[in-house]
Amino acid sequence: MKTAKFLFLFVFSAITFGCGEKKENNEKEGFQVKRTKESVKEEVDENVIALSSNDLMQYDKNELRVKAGKKVTLTLRHTGKLEKLVMGHNFVLLKTGTDIGGFATDAAASRENDYIPEGTESVIVHTKMLGGGESTTITFDAPAVGTYDFICSFPGHYSVMQGKFIVEGS
Ligand code: ZN
């Protein structure tokens, strides 16, 4: 669908390109502005995020951006080989104002609950803990416009495995 639209836009541009008459130029510009807006709208209908993690205790991104008012579909992959018990990774999105160090300390003591403190009110959403070769996908509503922290709550990982989750207005 998108390809078809872009192809159409390309062909249309090619046909009208080089036309010197003012009236037709205006029409062309008006058309292009309209198409561009529609394309952008289509792209933000859903926020699709892919985040990867590995045996070196790293995420592949330290900044994720989504649009407010839309669903977020986030897939976390663990591309390593190590077991969950020694190199587990998850994605934990924290509420604004959460003390990351304090939360991580509580999380580290919550092994029986997949390293999420039971009854915590600091978590917006989180994935399950993954071992090497595993992946998981979660879907949630984008939180309000703002900047949030995300971490891996496996003991000792948050200091390296953390980043900003930025929700932008549409
Ligand atoms: Zn981890």
GROMACS .gro file of N, CA and C and ligand atoms in nm:
model
  511
    1MET      N    1   0.084  -0.121   0.000
    1MET     CA    2   0.000   0.000   0.000
    1MET      C    3   0.087   0.124   0.000
    2LYS      N    4   0.181   0.129   0.097
    2LYS     CA    5   0.271   0.245   0.103
    2LYS      C    6   0.355   0.256  -0.023
    3THR      N    7   0.407   0.142  -0.067
    3THR     CA    8   0.490   0.140  -0.187
    3THR      C    9   0.411   0.195  -0.305
    4ALA      N   10   0.287   0.151  -0.315
    4ALA     CA   11   0.203   0.195  -0.426
    4ALA      C   12   0.185   0.347  -0.420
    5LYS      N   13   0.162   0.399  -0.299
    5LYS     CA   14   0.143   0.543  -0.285
    5LYS      C   15   0.269   0.619  -0.324
    6PHE      N   16   0.382   0.571  -0.277
    6PHE     CA   17   0.507   0.639  -0.308
    6PHE      C   18   0.535   0.633  -0.458
    7LEU      N   19   0.505   0.519  -0.517
    7LEU     CA   20   0.526   0.503  -0.659
    7LEU      C   21   0.438   0.601  -0.735
    8PHE      N   22   0.313   0.610  -0.692
    8PHE     CA   23   0.218   0.701  -0.755
    8PHE      C   24   0.270   0.844  -0.743
    9LEU      N   25   0.316   0.880  -0.623
    9LEU     CA   26   0.367   1.015  -0.599
    9LEU      C   27   0.487   1.041  -0.691
   10PHE      N   28   0.570   0.943  -0.704
   10PHE     CA   29   0.689   0.954  -0.787
   10PHE      C   30   0.650   0.977  -0.933
   11VAL      N   31   0.557   0.896  -0.981
   11VAL     CA   32   0.513   0.908  -1.119
   11VAL      C   33   0.447   1.044  -1.140
   12PHE      N   34   0.363   1.082  -1.047
   12PHE     CA   35   0.294   1.210  -1.058
   12PHE      C   36   0.396   1.324  -1.063
   13SER      N   37   0.495   1.316  -0.974
   13SER     CA   38   0.599   1.419  -0.971
   13SER      C   39   0.674   1.424  -1.102
   14ALA      N   40   0.702   1.307  -1.155
   14ALA     CA   41   0.778   1.298  -1.280
   14ALA      C   42   0.699   1.362  -1.395
   15ILE      N   43   0.568   1.338  -1.394
   15ILE     CA   44   0.484   1.393  -1.501
   15ILE      C   45   0.477   1.545  -1.491
   16THR      N   46   0.463   1.594  -1.368
   16THR     CA   47   0.441   1.738  -1.351
   16THR      C   48   0.572   1.816  -1.339
   17PHE      N   49   0.681   1.743  -1.318
   17PHE     CA   50   0.809   1.810  -1.300
   17PHE      C   51   0.843   1.892  -1.425
   18GLY      N   52   0.894   2.011  -1.401
   18GLY     CA   53   0.937   2.093  -1.514
   18GLY      C   54   0.827   2.180  -1.570
   19CYS      N   55   0.709   2.169  -1.518
   19CYS     CA   56   0.600   2.253  -1.565
   19CYS      C   57   0.617   2.392  -1.508
   20GLY      N   58   0.625   2.490  -1.593
   20GLY     CA   59   0.659   2.625  -1.548
   20GLY      C   60   0.539   2.711  -1.513
   21GLU      N   61   0.420   2.667  -1.545
   21GLU     CA   62   0.304   2.753  -1.521
   21GLU      C   63   0.269   2.760  -1.373
   22LYS      N   64   0.244   2.881  -1.328
   22LYS     CA   65   0.224   2.903  -1.184
   22LYS      C   66   0.107   2.822  -1.128
   23LYS      N   67  -0.002   2.825  -1.203
   23LYS     CA   68  -0.123   2.759  -1.155
   23LYS      C   69  -0.097   2.609  -1.130
   24GLU      N   70  -0.033   2.547  -1.226
   24GLU     CA   71  -0.010   2.403  -1.214
   24GLU      C   72   0.092   2.372  -1.104
   25ASN      N   73   0.188   2.460  -1.087
   25ASN     CA   74   0.284   2.442  -0.979
   25ASN      C   75   0.215   2.442  -0.843
   26ASN      N   76   0.124   2.535  -0.828
   26ASN     CA   77   0.049   2.543  -0.703
   26ASN      C   78  -0.029   2.416  -0.677
   27GLU      N   79  -0.089   2.367  -0.780
   27GLU     CA   80  -0.167   2.244  -0.766
   27GLU      C   81  -0.076   2.129  -0.724
   28LYS      N   82   0.037   2.126  -0.785
   28LYS     CA   83   0.132   2.019  -0.756
   28LYS      C   84   0.177   2.026  -0.610
   29GLU      N   85   0.210   2.147  -0.565
   29GLU     CA   86   0.255   2.162  -0.426
   29GLU      C   87   0.145   2.122  -0.329
   30GLY      N   88   0.023   2.170  -0.359
   30GLY     CA   89  -0.089   2.137  -0.273
   30GLY      C   90  -0.109   1.986  -0.263
   31PHE      N   91  -0.098   1.923  -0.375
   31PHE     CA   92  -0.114   1.777  -0.379
   31PHE      C   93  -0.007   1.708  -0.295
   32GLN      N   94   0.116   1.753  -0.311
   32GLN     CA   95   0.226   1.687  -0.240
   32GLN      C   96   0.213   1.704  -0.090
   33VAL      N   97   0.176   1.823  -0.046
   33VAL     CA   98   0.161   1.847   0.097
   33VAL      C   99   0.057   1.752   0.154
   34LYS      N  100  -0.053   1.740   0.082
   34LYS     CA  101  -0.162   1.654   0.128
   34LYS      C  102  -0.116   1.509   0.139
   35ARG      N  103  -0.048   1.462   0.036
   35ARG     CA  104  -0.004   1.322   0.037
   35ARG      C  105   0.094   1.297   0.152
   36THR      N  106   0.184   1.393   0.175
   36THR     CA  107   0.283   1.375   0.280
   36THR      C  108   0.216   1.361   0.415
   37LYS      N  109   0.118   1.445   0.442
   37LYS     CA  110   0.049   1.438   0.570
   37LYS      C  111  -0.017   1.303   0.589
   38GLU      N  112  -0.078   1.253   0.483
   38GLU     CA  113  -0.145   1.123   0.492
   38GLU      C  114  -0.046   1.011   0.520
   39SER      N  115   0.070   1.021   0.457
   39SER     CA  116   0.172   0.918   0.478
   39SER      C  117   0.217   0.916   0.623
   40VAL      N  118   0.240   1.034   0.678
   40VAL     CA  119   0.286   1.042   0.817
   40VAL      C  120   0.181   0.984   0.910
   41LYS      N  121   0.055   1.020   0.883
   41LYS     CA  122  -0.053   0.972   0.969
   41LYS      C  123  -0.056   0.819   0.967
   42GLU      N  124  -0.038   0.763   0.851
   42GLU     CA  125  -0.040   0.618   0.839
   42GLU      C  126   0.070   0.553   0.923
   43GLU      N  127   0.186   0.615   0.919
   43GLU     CA  128   0.300   0.555   0.989
   43GLU      C  129   0.284   0.555   1.141
   44VAL      N  130   0.211   0.652   1.196
   44VAL     CA  131   0.201   0.660   1.342
   44VAL      C  132   0.073   0.595   1.395
   45ASP      N  133  -0.003   0.529   1.307
   45ASP     CA  134  -0.121   0.460   1.355
   45ASP      C  135  -0.084   0.357   1.461
   46GLU      N  136   0.033   0.301   1.446
   46GLU     CA  137   0.080   0.206   1.546
   46GLU      C  138   0.229   0.227   1.566
   47ASN      N  139   0.270   0.218   1.691
   47ASN     CA  140   0.411   0.231   1.723
   47ASN      C  141   0.471   0.092   1.734
   48VAL      N  142   0.559   0.060   1.643
   48VAL     CA  143   0.621  -0.072   1.646
   48VAL      C  144   0.768  -0.056   1.684
   49ILE      N  145   0.806  -0.120   1.793
   49ILE     CA  146   0.941  -0.105   1.845
   49ILE      C  147   1.009  -0.242   1.851
   50ALA      N  148   1.131  -0.248   1.801
   50ALA     CA  149   1.210  -0.370   1.813
   50ALA      C  150   1.334  -0.339   1.896
   51LEU      N  151   1.350  -0.412   2.003
   51LEU     CA  152   1.464  -0.391   2.092
   51LEU      C  153   1.535  -0.524   2.106
   52SER      N  154   1.668  -0.517   2.095
   52SER     CA  155   1.746  -0.640   2.101
   52SER      C  156   1.841  -0.636   2.219
   53SER      N  157   1.874  -0.753   2.271
   53SER     CA  158   1.969  -0.762   2.383
   53SER      C  159   2.061  -0.882   2.357
   54ASN      N  160   2.175  -0.886   2.428
   54ASN     CA  161   2.273  -0.990   2.394
   54ASN      C  162   2.348  -1.043   2.515
   55ASP      N  163   2.443  -1.131   2.490
   55ASP     CA  164   2.522  -1.193   2.598
   55ASP      C  165   2.623  -1.097   2.659
   56LEU      N  166   2.640  -0.980   2.599
   56LEU     CA  167   2.734  -0.882   2.653
   56LEU      C  168   2.664  -0.782   2.745
   57MET      N  169   2.540  -0.818   2.784
   57MET     CA  170   2.464  -0.733   2.878
   57MET      C  171   2.435  -0.596   2.817
   58GLN      N  172   2.388  -0.599   2.692
   58GLN     CA  173   2.360  -0.473   2.622
   58GLN      C  174   2.224  -0.478   2.552
   59TYR      N  175   2.158  -0.363   2.550
   59TYR     CA  176   2.049  -0.342   2.456
   59TYR      C  177   2.113  -0.284   2.329
   60ASP      N  178   2.043  -0.295   2.218
   60ASP     CA  179   2.096  -0.233   2.095
   60ASP      C  180   2.050  -0.088   2.080
   61LYS      N  181   1.961  -0.041   2.169
   61LYS     CA  182   1.916   0.099   2.163
   61LYS      C  183   1.909   0.155   2.304
   62ASN      N  184   1.944   0.283   2.316
   62ASN     CA  185   1.926   0.348   2.447
   62ASN      C  186   1.822   0.460   2.439
   63GLU      N  187   1.752   0.464   2.325
   63GLU     CA  188   1.644   0.561   2.312
   63GLU      C  189   1.536   0.504   2.222
   64LEU      N  190   1.413   0.507   2.272
   64LEU     CA  191   1.299   0.460   2.193
   64LEU      C  192   1.199   0.574   2.186
   65ARG      N  193   1.145   0.597   2.068
   65ARG     CA  194   1.048   0.707   2.050
   65ARG      C  195   0.916   0.652   1.998
   66VAL      N  196   0.808   0.697   2.060
   66VAL     CA  197   0.674   0.658   2.013
   66VAL      C  198   0.585   0.781   2.012
   67LYS      N  199   0.470   0.766   1.946
   67LYS     CA  200   0.372   0.874   1.941
   67LYS      C  201   0.264   0.849   2.047
   68ALA      N  202   0.224   0.956   2.111
   68ALA     CA  203   0.119   0.946   2.212
   68ALA      C  204  -0.015   0.907   2.149
   69GLY      N  205  -0.101   0.848   2.230
   69GLY     CA  206  -0.236   0.818   2.185
   69GLY      C  207  -0.247   0.697   2.094
   70LYS      N  208  -0.140   0.621   2.082
   70LYS     CA  209  -0.141   0.502   1.996
   70LYS      C  210  -0.096   0.381   2.076
   71LYS      N  211  -0.131   0.266   2.024
   71LYS     CA  212  -0.079   0.142   2.082
   71LYS      C  213   0.070   0.131   2.052
   72VAL      N  214   0.139   0.067   2.144
   72VAL     CA  215   0.279   0.035   2.121
   72VAL      C  216   0.292  -0.116   2.116
   73THR      N  217   0.356  -0.165   2.011
   73THR     CA  218   0.387  -0.308   2.004
   73THR      C  219   0.538  -0.319   2.013
   74LEU      N  220   0.584  -0.377   2.122
   74LEU     CA  221   0.728  -0.384   2.146
   74LEU      C  222   0.773  -0.529   2.147
   75THR      N  223   0.872  -0.557   2.065
   75THR     CA  224   0.931  -0.692   2.063
   75THR      C  225   1.072  -0.684   2.119
   76LEU      N  226   1.096  -0.764   2.221
   76LEU     CA  227   1.230  -0.774   2.280
   76LEU      C  228   1.290  -0.908   2.237
   77ARG      N  229   1.414  -0.901   2.188
   77ARG     CA  230   1.484  -1.024   2.150
   77ARG      C  231   1.611  -1.037   2.233
   78HIS      N  232   1.643  -1.161   2.265
   78HIS     CA  233   1.772  -1.190   2.331
   78HIS      C  234   1.850  -1.272   2.229
   79THR      N  235   1.947  -1.208   2.166
   79THR     CA  236   2.018  -1.273   2.055
   79THR      C  237   2.136  -1.358   2.102
   80GLY      N  238   2.155  -1.364   2.234
   80GLY     CA  239   2.268  -1.440   2.287
   80GLY      C  240   2.239  -1.589   2.300
   81LYS      N  241   2.328  -1.658   2.374
   81LYS     CA  242   2.313  -1.802   2.394
   81LYS      C  243   2.302  -1.838   2.542
   82LEU      N  244   2.334  -1.744   2.628
   82LEU     CA  245   2.337  -1.773   2.772
   82LEU      C  246   2.196  -1.788   2.830
   83GLU      N  247   2.190  -1.871   2.933
   83GLU     CA  248   2.061  -1.899   2.996
   83GLU      C  249   2.005  -1.780   3.072
   84LYS      N  250   1.877  -1.787   3.092
   84LYS     CA  251   1.807  -1.683   3.166
   84LYS      C  252   1.862  -1.665   3.308
   85LEU      N  253   1.909  -1.776   3.367
   85LEU     CA  254   1.958  -1.771   3.505
   85LEU      C  255   2.086  -1.688   3.520
   86VAL      N  256   2.165  -1.681   3.413
   86VAL     CA  257   2.291  -1.608   3.423
   86VAL      C  258   2.292  -1.478   3.341
   87MET      N  259   2.212  -1.470   3.236
   87MET     CA  260   2.211  -1.351   3.150
   87MET      C  261   2.068  -1.321   3.106
   88GLY      N  262   1.978  -1.310   3.203
   88GLY     CA  263   1.838  -1.282   3.170
   88GLY      C  264   1.819  -1.136   3.133
   89HIS      N  265   1.731  -1.112   3.038
   89HIS     CA  266   1.699  -0.974   3.000
   89HIS      C  267   1.547  -0.956   2.991
   90ASN      N  268   1.503  -0.841   3.036
   90ASN     CA  269   1.364  -0.802   3.016
   90ASN      C  270   1.360  -0.654   2.981
   91PHE      N  271   1.241  -0.603   2.963
   91PHE     CA  272   1.220  -0.460   2.936
   91PHE      C  273   1.119  -0.415   3.041
   92VAL      N  274   1.161  -0.320   3.124
   92VAL     CA  275   1.072  -0.268   3.228
   92VAL      C  276   1.061  -0.117   3.209
   93LEU      N  277   0.939  -0.071   3.183
   93LEU     CA  278   0.915   0.071   3.164
   93LEU      C  279   0.868   0.130   3.297
   94LEU      N  280   0.943   0.230   3.344
   94LEU     CA  281   0.918   0.283   3.479
   94LEU      C  282   0.841   0.415   3.474
   95LYS      N  283   0.758   0.432   3.576
   95LYS     CA  284   0.684   0.558   3.586
   95LYS      C  285   0.781   0.674   3.612
   96THR      N  286   0.739   0.793   3.568
   96THR     CA  287   0.819   0.913   3.591
   96THR      C  288   0.847   0.930   3.740
   97GLY      N  289   0.969   0.966   3.771
   97GLY     CA  290   1.004   0.994   3.910
   97GLY      C  291   1.049   0.872   3.988
   98THR      N  292   1.053   0.756   3.923
   98THR     CA  293   1.099   0.635   3.993
   98THR      C  294   1.249   0.643   4.018
   99ASP      N  295   1.289   0.608   4.139
   99ASP     CA  296   1.431   0.598   4.172
   99ASP      C  297   1.481   0.466   4.114
  100ILE      N  298   1.556   0.475   4.004
  100ILE     CA  299   1.596   0.354   3.931
  100ILE      C  300   1.678   0.260   4.018
  101GLY      N  301   1.775   0.316   4.089
  101GLY     CA  302   1.861   0.234   4.175
  101GLY      C  303   1.780   0.161   4.282
  102GLY      N  304   1.690   0.233   4.345
  102GLY     CA  305   1.605   0.173   4.449
  102GLY      C  306   1.516   0.064   4.392
  103PHE      N  307   1.460   0.093   4.276
  103PHE     CA  308   1.373  -0.006   4.212
  103PHE      C  309   1.454  -0.131   4.177
  104ALA      N  310   1.572  -0.109   4.120
  104ALA     CA  311   1.656  -0.222   4.077
  104ALA      C  312   1.696  -0.308   4.196
  105THR      N  313   1.720  -0.245   4.310
  105THR     CA  314   1.755  -0.320   4.431
  105THR      C  315   1.638  -0.409   4.474
  106ASP      N  316   1.517  -0.352   4.472
  106ASP     CA  317   1.398  -0.431   4.505
  106ASP      C  318   1.378  -0.544   4.404
  107ALA      N  319   1.402  -0.511   4.276
  107ALA     CA  320   1.383  -0.610   4.170
  107ALA      C  321   1.480  -0.727   4.187
  108ALA      N  322   1.604  -0.695   4.222
  108ALA     CA  323   1.706  -0.799   4.237
  108ALA      C  324   1.669  -0.898   4.347
  109ALA      N  325   1.589  -0.850   4.443
  109ALA     CA  326   1.548  -0.937   4.555
  109ALA      C  327   1.419  -1.011   4.523
  110SER      N  328   1.371  -0.999   4.399
  110SER     CA  329   1.242  -1.056   4.362
  110SER      C  330   1.256  -1.166   4.256
  111ARG      N  331   1.355  -1.250   4.277
  111ARG     CA  332   1.384  -1.355   4.179
  111ARG      C  333   1.262  -1.444   4.154
  112GLU      N  334   1.190  -1.474   4.263
  112GLU     CA  335   1.075  -1.565   4.249
  112GLU      C  336   0.962  -1.502   4.168
  113ASN      N  337   0.967  -1.370   4.146
  113ASN     CA  338   0.864  -1.300   4.069
  113ASN      C  339   0.921  -1.244   3.939
  114ASP      N  340   1.018  -1.318   3.881
  114ASP     CA  341   1.078  -1.278   3.753
  114ASP      C  342   1.147  -1.141   3.764
  115TYR      N  343   1.197  -1.112   3.882
  115TYR     CA  344   1.270  -0.986   3.909
  115TYR      C  345   1.185  -0.860   3.890
  116ILE      N  346   1.057  -0.874   3.919
  116ILE     CA  347   0.968  -0.758   3.927
  116ILE      C  348   0.915  -0.754   4.071
  117PRO      N  349   0.941  -0.647   4.144
  117PRO     CA  350   0.894  -0.640   4.284
  117PRO      C  351   0.742  -0.660   4.290
  118GLU      N  352   0.700  -0.752   4.374
  118GLU     CA  353   0.558  -0.782   4.383
  118GLU      C  354   0.481  -0.660   4.434
  119GLY      N  355   0.370  -0.629   4.368
  119GLY     CA  356   0.286  -0.517   4.411
  119GLY      C  357   0.346  -0.380   4.382
  120THR      N  358   0.450  -0.375   4.303
  120THR     CA  359   0.513  -0.246   4.273
  120THR      C  360   0.417  -0.152   4.200
  121GLU      N  361   0.430  -0.024   4.228
  121GLU     CA  362   0.349   0.075   4.156
  121GLU      C  363   0.438   0.160   4.065
  122SER      N  364   0.562   0.116   4.049
  122SER     CA  365   0.657   0.193   3.968
  122SER      C  366   0.661   0.150   3.822
  123VAL      N  367   0.597   0.039   3.792
  123VAL     CA  368   0.608  -0.018   3.657
  123VAL      C  369   0.486   0.015   3.572
  124ILE      N  370   0.511   0.071   3.455
  124ILE     CA  371   0.402   0.095   3.359
  124ILE      C  372   0.370  -0.034   3.286
  125VAL      N  373   0.475  -0.099   3.239
  125VAL     CA  374   0.458  -0.226   3.167
  125VAL      C  375   0.593  -0.295   3.166
  126HIS      N  376   0.590  -0.427   3.154
  126HIS     CA  377   0.717  -0.500   3.143
  126HIS      C  378   0.697  -0.628   3.066
  127THR      N  379   0.808  -0.678   3.010
  127THR     CA  380   0.805  -0.809   2.944
  127THR      C  381   0.845  -0.914   3.046
  128LYS      N  382   0.833  -1.038   3.004
  128LYS     CA  383   0.888  -1.147   3.086
  128LYS      C  384   1.040  -1.147   3.069
  129MET      N  385   1.107  -1.222   3.153
  129MET     CA  386   1.253  -1.234   3.146
  129MET      C  387   1.289  -1.337   3.039
  130LEU      N  388   1.384  -1.302   2.955
  130LEU     CA  389   1.424  -1.390   2.844
  130LEU      C  390   1.564  -1.446   2.864
  131GLY      N  391   1.585  -1.566   2.814
  131GLY     CA  392   1.719  -1.622   2.802
  131GLY      C  393   1.763  -1.615   2.657
  132GLY      N  394   1.887  -1.654   2.630
  132GLY     CA  395   1.941  -1.648   2.494
  132GLY      C  396   1.853  -1.719   2.393
  133GLY      N  397   1.833  -1.655   2.278
  133GLY     CA  398   1.756  -1.715   2.170
  133GLY      C  399   1.606  -1.693   2.180
  134GLU      N  400   1.561  -1.633   2.288
  134GLU     CA  401   1.418  -1.613   2.306
  134GLU      C  402   1.375  -1.473   2.264
  135SER      N  403   1.246  -1.458   2.239
  135SER     CA  404   1.191  -1.325   2.213
  135SER      C  405   1.048  -1.320   2.266
  136THR      N  406   1.000  -1.199   2.287
  136THR     CA  407   0.864  -1.181   2.337
  136THR      C  408   0.811  -1.048   2.286
  137THR      N  409   0.680  -1.041   2.272
  137THR     CA  410   0.616  -0.919   2.223
  137THR      C  411   0.506  -0.878   2.320
  138ILE      N  412   0.504  -0.749   2.354
  138ILE     CA  413   0.395  -0.697   2.437
  138ILE      C  414   0.330  -0.579   2.364
  139THR      N  415   0.203  -0.558   2.394
  139THR     CA  416   0.128  -0.446   2.336
  139THR      C  417   0.066  -0.367   2.450
  140PHE      N  418   0.080  -0.236   2.442
  140PHE     CA  419   0.024  -0.151   2.549
  140PHE      C  420  -0.005  -0.013   2.491
  141ASP      N  421  -0.086   0.063   2.563
  141ASP     CA  422  -0.116   0.200   2.521
  141ASP      C  423   0.003   0.288   2.556
  142ALA      N  424   0.043   0.374   2.462
  142ALA     CA  425   0.152   0.466   2.490
  142ALA      C  426   0.113   0.553   2.610
  143PRO      N  427   0.204   0.568   2.707
  143PRO     CA  428   0.172   0.657   2.820
  143PRO      C  429   0.168   0.803   2.774
  144ALA      N  430   0.135   0.892   2.865
  144ALA     CA  431   0.125   1.034   2.833
  144ALA      C  432   0.258   1.088   2.780
  145VAL      N  433   0.249   1.196   2.705
  145VAL     CA  434   0.368   1.260   2.650
  145VAL      C  435   0.470   1.284   2.762
  146GLY      N  436   0.593   1.247   2.735
  146GLY     CA  437   0.697   1.265   2.837
  146GLY      C  438   0.814   1.171   2.811
  147THR      N  439   0.911   1.176   2.899
  147THR     CA  440   1.029   1.090   2.887
  147THR      C  441   1.034   0.995   3.007
  148TYR      N  442   1.045   0.868   2.976
  148TYR     CA  443   1.043   0.764   3.079
  148TYR      C  444   1.173   0.683   3.071
  149ASP      N  445   1.205   0.618   3.181
  149ASP     CA  446   1.322   0.530   3.183
  149ASP      C  447   1.278   0.386   3.160
  150PHE      N  448   1.361   0.313   3.084
  150PHE     CA  449   1.339   0.168   3.078
  150PHE      C  450   1.469   0.099   3.117
  151ILE      N  451   1.453  -0.015   3.181
  151ILE     CA  452   1.570  -0.090   3.228
  151ILE      C  453   1.549  -0.240   3.209
  152CYS      N  454   1.659  -0.314   3.224
  152CYS     CA  455   1.651  -0.458   3.245
  152CYS      C  456   1.665  -0.475   3.396
  153SER      N  457   1.572  -0.550   3.456
  153SER     CA  458   1.572  -0.560   3.602
  153SER      C  459   1.645  -0.683   3.654
  154PHE      N  460   1.717  -0.754   3.567
  154PHE     CA  461   1.801  -0.865   3.613
  154PHE      C  462   1.910  -0.806   3.703
  155PRO      N  463   1.944  -0.876   3.813
  155PRO     CA  464   2.040  -0.820   3.908
  155PRO      C  465   2.169  -0.770   3.841
  156GLY      N  466   2.203  -0.646   3.867
  156GLY     CA  467   2.327  -0.588   3.818
  156GLY      C  468   2.323  -0.534   3.676
  157HIS      N  469   2.212  -0.550   3.608
  157HIS     CA  470   2.208  -0.509   3.467
  157HIS      C  471   2.166  -0.365   3.442
  158TYR      N  472   2.089  -0.308   3.533
  158TYR     CA  473   2.025  -0.179   3.502
  158TYR      C  474   2.127  -0.067   3.478
  159SER      N  475   2.243  -0.074   3.540
  159SER     CA  476   2.339   0.036   3.526
  159SER      C  477   2.388   0.049   3.382
  160VAL      N  478   2.391  -0.064   3.311
  160VAL     CA  479   2.430  -0.062   3.169
  160VAL      C  480   2.307  -0.069   3.080
  161MET      N  481   2.214  -0.155   3.120
  161MET     CA  482   2.095  -0.177   3.036
  161MET      C  483   1.982  -0.085   3.078
  162GLN      N  484   1.992   0.038   3.031
  162GLN     CA  485   1.883   0.133   3.054
  162GLN      C  486   1.880   0.233   2.940
  163GLY      N  487   1.766   0.298   2.925
  163GLY     CA  488   1.753   0.396   2.819
  163GLY      C  489   1.630   0.482   2.841
  164LYS      N  490   1.608   0.570   2.746
  164LYS     CA  491   1.494   0.662   2.754
  164LYS      C  492   1.384   0.619   2.658
  165PHE      N  493   1.264   0.620   2.709
  165PHE     CA  494   1.145   0.590   2.630
  165PHE      C  495   1.070   0.722   2.616
  166ILE      N  496   1.070   0.776   2.496
  166ILE     CA  497   1.019   0.912   2.475
  166ILE      C  498   0.885   0.906   2.403
  167VAL      N  499   0.783   0.964   2.467
  167VAL     CA  500   0.650   0.968   2.407
  167VAL      C  501   0.628   1.111   2.355
  168GLU      N  502   0.607   1.121   2.223
  168GLU     CA  503   0.592   1.251   2.159
  168GLU      C  504   0.446   1.278   2.125
  169GLY      N  505   0.409   1.404   2.131
  169GLY     CA  506   0.274   1.443   2.092
  169GLY      C  507   0.255   1.424   1.942
  170SER      N  508   0.130   1.402   1.900
  170SER     CA  509   0.111   1.378   1.757
  170SER      C  510   0.070   1.508   1.688
  171ZN      ZN  511   1.951  -0.811   3.149
   0.00000   0.00000   0.00000
